[in-house]
Amino acid sequence: MDYRLFFPATQRNKIHIGDVLSKIPLKQGLVLEIGSGSGEHGVAFQKRFPEIIWQTSDPELEHRRSIISWIYHEKLNLKMPEPLEIDVTKSPWQIPFKLLDKLEVIISINMIHIAPWECTESLFKESGKLLKYGKFLILYGPFKIEDKHISESNELFDNSLKIQNNDWGVRNLEEVNEEATINGFKQKQLIKMPTNNFTLIYKKITY
Ligand SMILES: C[S@@+](CC[C@H](N)C(=O)[O-])C[C@H]1O[C@@H](n2cnc3c(N)ncnc32)[C@H](O)[C@@H]1O
């Protein structure tokens, strides 16, 4: 069965996010993606960075089915593991021990604003436990700076999120950075991306 989902924004932003990832030394090891959604990013990045292993995850069965379908459709099934069922708030994340040893990067794209704030806290907390010194946590999405939206379209988007769920919303960069500090990360880069998004690269600076 073909369960592939198609997320238009994902198809549009994968090139730009991939360009940022290409500047990080991703020579080998494992990238763990949290909230992989359709799996379109996962297969695109696995093809673009064949030296690494791209491990997808998502709490939604429909999404994990789509990810598996994408993996087979792109003939990556001998390279890419099947998605893990990870809900960031359910600690500890269920990750096979053999994968943890190879973990270089945790990445979450367009997740923290479409989930309660608790998910941001859990993402940093669990990533802080799993990533060793010098490894990276990467976030992509819209952010407010000093509690202000950077565009009118982001403000409209934020309002539309809150109508769907009052606990969702575009996050404030400074509050996200506080979570980073609490959990042993330092913001290394803040990269302005197309369509009023950012990529945030955090480095683990504690052991
Ligand atoms: C807007 S989609 C983004 C999907 C994908 N990263 C992309 O950019 O196409 C948000 C994703 O976050 C996932 N998500 C929501 N709550 C989550 C949680 N508590 N833990 C992990 N992932 C979660 C959803 O299932 C969904 O796949």
PDB file of C-alpha atoms in Angstrom, residues 48-173:
ATOM      1  CA  ARG A  48      21.567  14.248  -0.184  1.00  0.00           C
ATOM      2  CA  PHE A  49      23.798  13.018   2.683  1.00  0.00           C
ATOM      3  CA  PRO A  50      24.453   9.351   1.956  1.00  0.00           C
ATOM      4  CA  GLU A  51      27.342   9.133   4.473  1.00  0.00           C
ATOM      5  CA  ILE A  52      24.975   9.501   7.433  1.00  0.00           C
ATOM      6  CA  ILE A  53      21.958   7.534   8.623  1.00  0.00           C
ATOM      7  CA  TRP A  54      18.747   9.552   8.798  1.00  0.00           C
ATOM      8  CA  GLN A  55      16.493   8.206  11.547  1.00  0.00           C
ATOM      9  CA  THR A  56      12.946   9.531  11.311  1.00  0.00           C
ATOM     10  CA  SER A  57      10.322   9.505  14.074  1.00  0.00           C
ATOM     11  CA  ASP A  58       6.786  10.632  14.692  1.00  0.00           C
ATOM     12  CA  PRO A  59       4.089   9.923  17.289  1.00  0.00           C
ATOM     13  CA  GLU A  60       1.329   9.678  14.638  1.00  0.00           C
ATOM     14  CA  LEU A  61       0.718   6.289  13.007  1.00  0.00           C
ATOM     15  CA  GLU A  62      -0.493   7.960   9.798  1.00  0.00           C
ATOM     16  CA  HIS A  63       2.822   9.812   9.570  1.00  0.00           C
ATOM     17  CA  ARG A  64       4.947   6.760  10.318  1.00  0.00           C
ATOM     18  CA  ARG A  65       3.091   4.861   7.577  1.00  0.00           C
ATOM     19  CA  SER A  66       3.764   7.693   5.162  1.00  0.00           C
ATOM     20  CA  ILE A  67       7.454   7.727   6.118  1.00  0.00           C
ATOM     21  CA  ILE A  68       7.731   3.973   5.451  1.00  0.00           C
ATOM     22  CA  SER A  69       6.010   4.395   2.088  1.00  0.00           C
ATOM     23  CA  TRP A  70       8.400   7.216   1.154  1.00  0.00           C
ATOM     24  CA  ILE A  71      11.412   5.114   2.182  1.00  0.00           C
ATOM     25  CA  TYR A  72      10.299   2.249  -0.082  1.00  0.00           C
ATOM     26  CA  HIS A  73       9.237   4.573  -2.895  1.00  0.00           C
ATOM     27  CA  GLU A  74      12.706   6.136  -2.922  1.00  0.00           C
ATOM     28  CA  LYS A  75      14.330   2.661  -2.655  1.00  0.00           C
ATOM     29  CA  LEU A  76      16.111   3.656   0.550  1.00  0.00           C
ATOM     30  CA  ASN A  77      14.910   0.669   2.561  1.00  0.00           C
ATOM     31  CA  LEU A  78      18.362  -0.922   2.715  1.00  0.00           C
ATOM     32  CA  LYS A  79      19.854   2.319   4.018  1.00  0.00           C
ATOM     33  CA  MET A  80      17.225   4.050   6.149  1.00  0.00           C
ATOM     34  CA  PRO A  81      15.745   2.539   9.307  1.00  0.00           C
ATOM     35  CA  GLU A  82      11.977   2.561   9.761  1.00  0.00           C
ATOM     36  CA  PRO A  83      10.572   5.500  11.786  1.00  0.00           C
ATOM     37  CA  LEU A  84      10.585   5.368  15.562  1.00  0.00           C
ATOM     38  CA  GLU A  85       7.491   6.158  17.582  1.00  0.00           C
ATOM     39  CA  ILE A  86       8.685   9.139  19.590  1.00  0.00           C
ATOM     40  CA  ASP A  87       6.447  11.585  21.401  1.00  0.00           C
ATOM     41  CA  VAL A  88       8.840  14.157  22.860  1.00  0.00           C
ATOM     42  CA  THR A  89       6.873  14.335  26.103  1.00  0.00           C
ATOM     43  CA  LYS A  90       7.136  10.606  26.774  1.00  0.00           C
ATOM     44  CA  SER A  91      10.410  10.078  28.551  1.00  0.00           C
ATOM     45  CA  PRO A  92      12.665   8.244  27.951  1.00  0.00           C
ATOM     46  CA  TRP A  93      12.471   8.233  24.150  1.00  0.00           C
ATOM     47  CA  GLN A  94      12.507   4.677  22.866  1.00  0.00           C
ATOM     48  CA  ILE A  95      15.689   4.542  20.819  1.00  0.00           C
ATOM     49  CA  PRO A  96      17.660   1.338  20.235  1.00  0.00           C
ATOM     50  CA  PHE A  97      20.906   1.429  22.204  1.00  0.00           C
ATOM     51  CA  LYS A  98      23.059   0.709  19.121  1.00  0.00           C
ATOM     52  CA  LEU A  99      21.756   3.919  17.501  1.00  0.00           C
ATOM     53  CA  LEU A 100      22.464   6.137  20.501  1.00  0.00           C
ATOM     54  CA  ASP A 101      26.176   5.537  20.166  1.00  0.00           C
ATOM     55  CA  LYS A 102      26.148   7.008  16.655  1.00  0.00           C
ATOM     56  CA  LEU A 103      23.999  10.049  17.462  1.00  0.00           C
ATOM     57  CA  GLU A 104      25.458  13.275  15.994  1.00  0.00           C
ATOM     58  CA  VAL A 105      22.446  15.528  15.501  1.00  0.00           C
ATOM     59  CA  ILE A 106      18.842  15.839  16.653  1.00  0.00           C
ATOM     60  CA  ILE A 107      16.687  17.948  14.354  1.00  0.00           C
ATOM     61  CA  SER A 108      13.073  19.061  14.537  1.00  0.00           C
ATOM     62  CA  ILE A 109      11.481  20.936  11.677  1.00  0.00           C
ATOM     63  CA  ASN A 110       8.260  22.889  12.094  1.00  0.00           C
ATOM     64  CA  MET A 111       7.241  21.037  15.236  1.00  0.00           C
ATOM     65  CA  ILE A 112       7.525  23.244  18.319  1.00  0.00           C
ATOM     66  CA  HIS A 113       4.938  25.840  17.252  1.00  0.00           C
ATOM     67  CA  ILE A 114       2.384  23.152  16.309  1.00  0.00           C
ATOM     68  CA  ALA A 115       2.558  21.559  19.748  1.00  0.00           C
ATOM     69  CA  PRO A 116       2.200  22.794  23.331  1.00  0.00           C
ATOM     70  CA  TRP A 117       5.182  24.589  24.941  1.00  0.00           C
ATOM     71  CA  GLU A 118       5.746  21.460  27.023  1.00  0.00           C
ATOM     72  CA  CYS A 119       7.013  19.832  23.798  1.00  0.00           C
ATOM     73  CA  THR A 120       9.786  22.444  23.461  1.00  0.00           C
ATOM     74  CA  GLU A 121      10.788  21.841  27.076  1.00  0.00           C
ATOM     75  CA  SER A 122      10.813  18.066  26.555  1.00  0.00           C
ATOM     76  CA  LEU A 123      12.688  18.330  23.259  1.00  0.00           C
ATOM     77  CA  PHE A 124      15.560  20.186  24.945  1.00  0.00           C
ATOM     78  CA  LYS A 125      15.476  18.084  28.091  1.00  0.00           C
ATOM     79  CA  GLU A 126      15.651  14.717  26.316  1.00  0.00           C
ATOM     80  CA  SER A 127      18.106  15.977  23.675  1.00  0.00           C
ATOM     81  CA  GLY A 128      20.306  17.255  26.479  1.00  0.00           C
ATOM     82  CA  LYS A 129      20.379  13.767  27.969  1.00  0.00           C
ATOM     83  CA  LEU A 130      21.053  11.977  24.670  1.00  0.00           C
ATOM     84  CA  LEU A 131      23.524  14.249  22.881  1.00  0.00           C
ATOM     85  CA  LYS A 132      27.136  14.174  23.975  1.00  0.00           C
ATOM     86  CA  TYR A 133      29.440  17.180  24.235  1.00  0.00           C
ATOM     87  CA  GLY A 134      29.951  18.943  20.879  1.00  0.00           C
ATOM     88  CA  LYS A 135      26.884  17.421  19.167  1.00  0.00           C
ATOM     89  CA  PHE A 136      24.069  19.482  17.646  1.00  0.00           C
ATOM     90  CA  LEU A 137      20.371  20.160  18.152  1.00  0.00           C
ATOM     91  CA  ILE A 138      18.774  21.932  15.187  1.00  0.00           C
ATOM     92  CA  LEU A 139      15.379  23.604  14.990  1.00  0.00           C
ATOM     93  CA  TYR A 140      13.655  25.073  11.958  1.00  0.00           C
ATOM     94  CA  GLY A 141      10.507  27.166  11.892  1.00  0.00           C
ATOM     95  CA  PRO A 142       9.085  30.637  12.550  1.00  0.00           C
ATOM     96  CA  PHE A 143      10.184  32.455  15.717  1.00  0.00           C
ATOM     97  CA  LYS A 144       9.414  35.748  17.417  1.00  0.00           C
ATOM     98  CA  ILE A 145      12.394  37.915  18.320  1.00  0.00           C
ATOM     99  CA  GLU A 146      12.099  39.807  21.617  1.00  0.00           C
ATOM    100  CA  ASP A 147       8.467  38.749  21.630  1.00  0.00           C
ATOM    101  CA  LYS A 148       7.760  40.439  18.280  1.00  0.00           C
ATOM    102  CA  HIS A 149       6.783  38.774  15.039  1.00  0.00           C
ATOM    103  CA  ILE A 150       9.231  39.350  12.222  1.00  0.00           C
ATOM    104  CA  SER A 151       6.478  39.663   9.606  1.00  0.00           C
ATOM    105  CA  GLU A 152       2.764  40.254   9.288  1.00  0.00           C
ATOM    106  CA  SER A 153       2.344  36.823   7.709  1.00  0.00           C
ATOM    107  CA  ASN A 154       3.942  35.171  10.763  1.00  0.00           C
ATOM    108  CA  GLU A 155       1.534  37.046  13.013  1.00  0.00           C
ATOM    109  CA  LEU A 156      -1.435  35.869  10.952  1.00  0.00           C
ATOM    110  CA  PHE A 157      -0.060  32.331  11.013  1.00  0.00           C
ATOM    111  CA  ASP A 158       0.381  32.527  14.811  1.00  0.00           C
ATOM    112  CA  ASN A 159      -3.230  33.663  15.211  1.00  0.00           C
ATOM    113  CA  SER A 160      -4.431  30.810  13.005  1.00  0.00           C
ATOM    114  CA  LEU A 161      -2.456  28.309  15.120  1.00  0.00           C
ATOM    115  CA  LYS A 162      -4.003  29.629  18.334  1.00  0.00           C
ATOM    116  CA  ILE A 163      -7.487  29.315  16.856  1.00  0.00           C
ATOM    117  CA  GLN A 164      -6.775  25.620  16.217  1.00  0.00           C
ATOM    118  CA  ASN A 165      -5.247  25.067  19.646  1.00  0.00           C
ATOM    119  CA  ASN A 166      -4.641  27.721  22.279  1.00  0.00           C
ATOM    120  CA  ASP A 167      -1.481  25.924  23.457  1.00  0.00           C
ATOM    121  CA  TRP A 168       0.139  26.192  20.017  1.00  0.00           C
ATOM    122  CA  GLY A 169       1.936  29.274  18.754  1.00  0.00           C
ATOM    123  CA  VAL A 170       5.044  30.776  17.246  1.00  0.00           C
ATOM    124  CA  ARG A 171       7.706  30.631  19.962  1.00  0.00           C
ATOM    125  CA  ASN A 172       9.818  33.449  21.295  1.00  0.00           C
ATOM    126  CA  LEU A 173      13.497  32.951  20.463  1.00  0.00           C
TER     127      LEU A 173
END
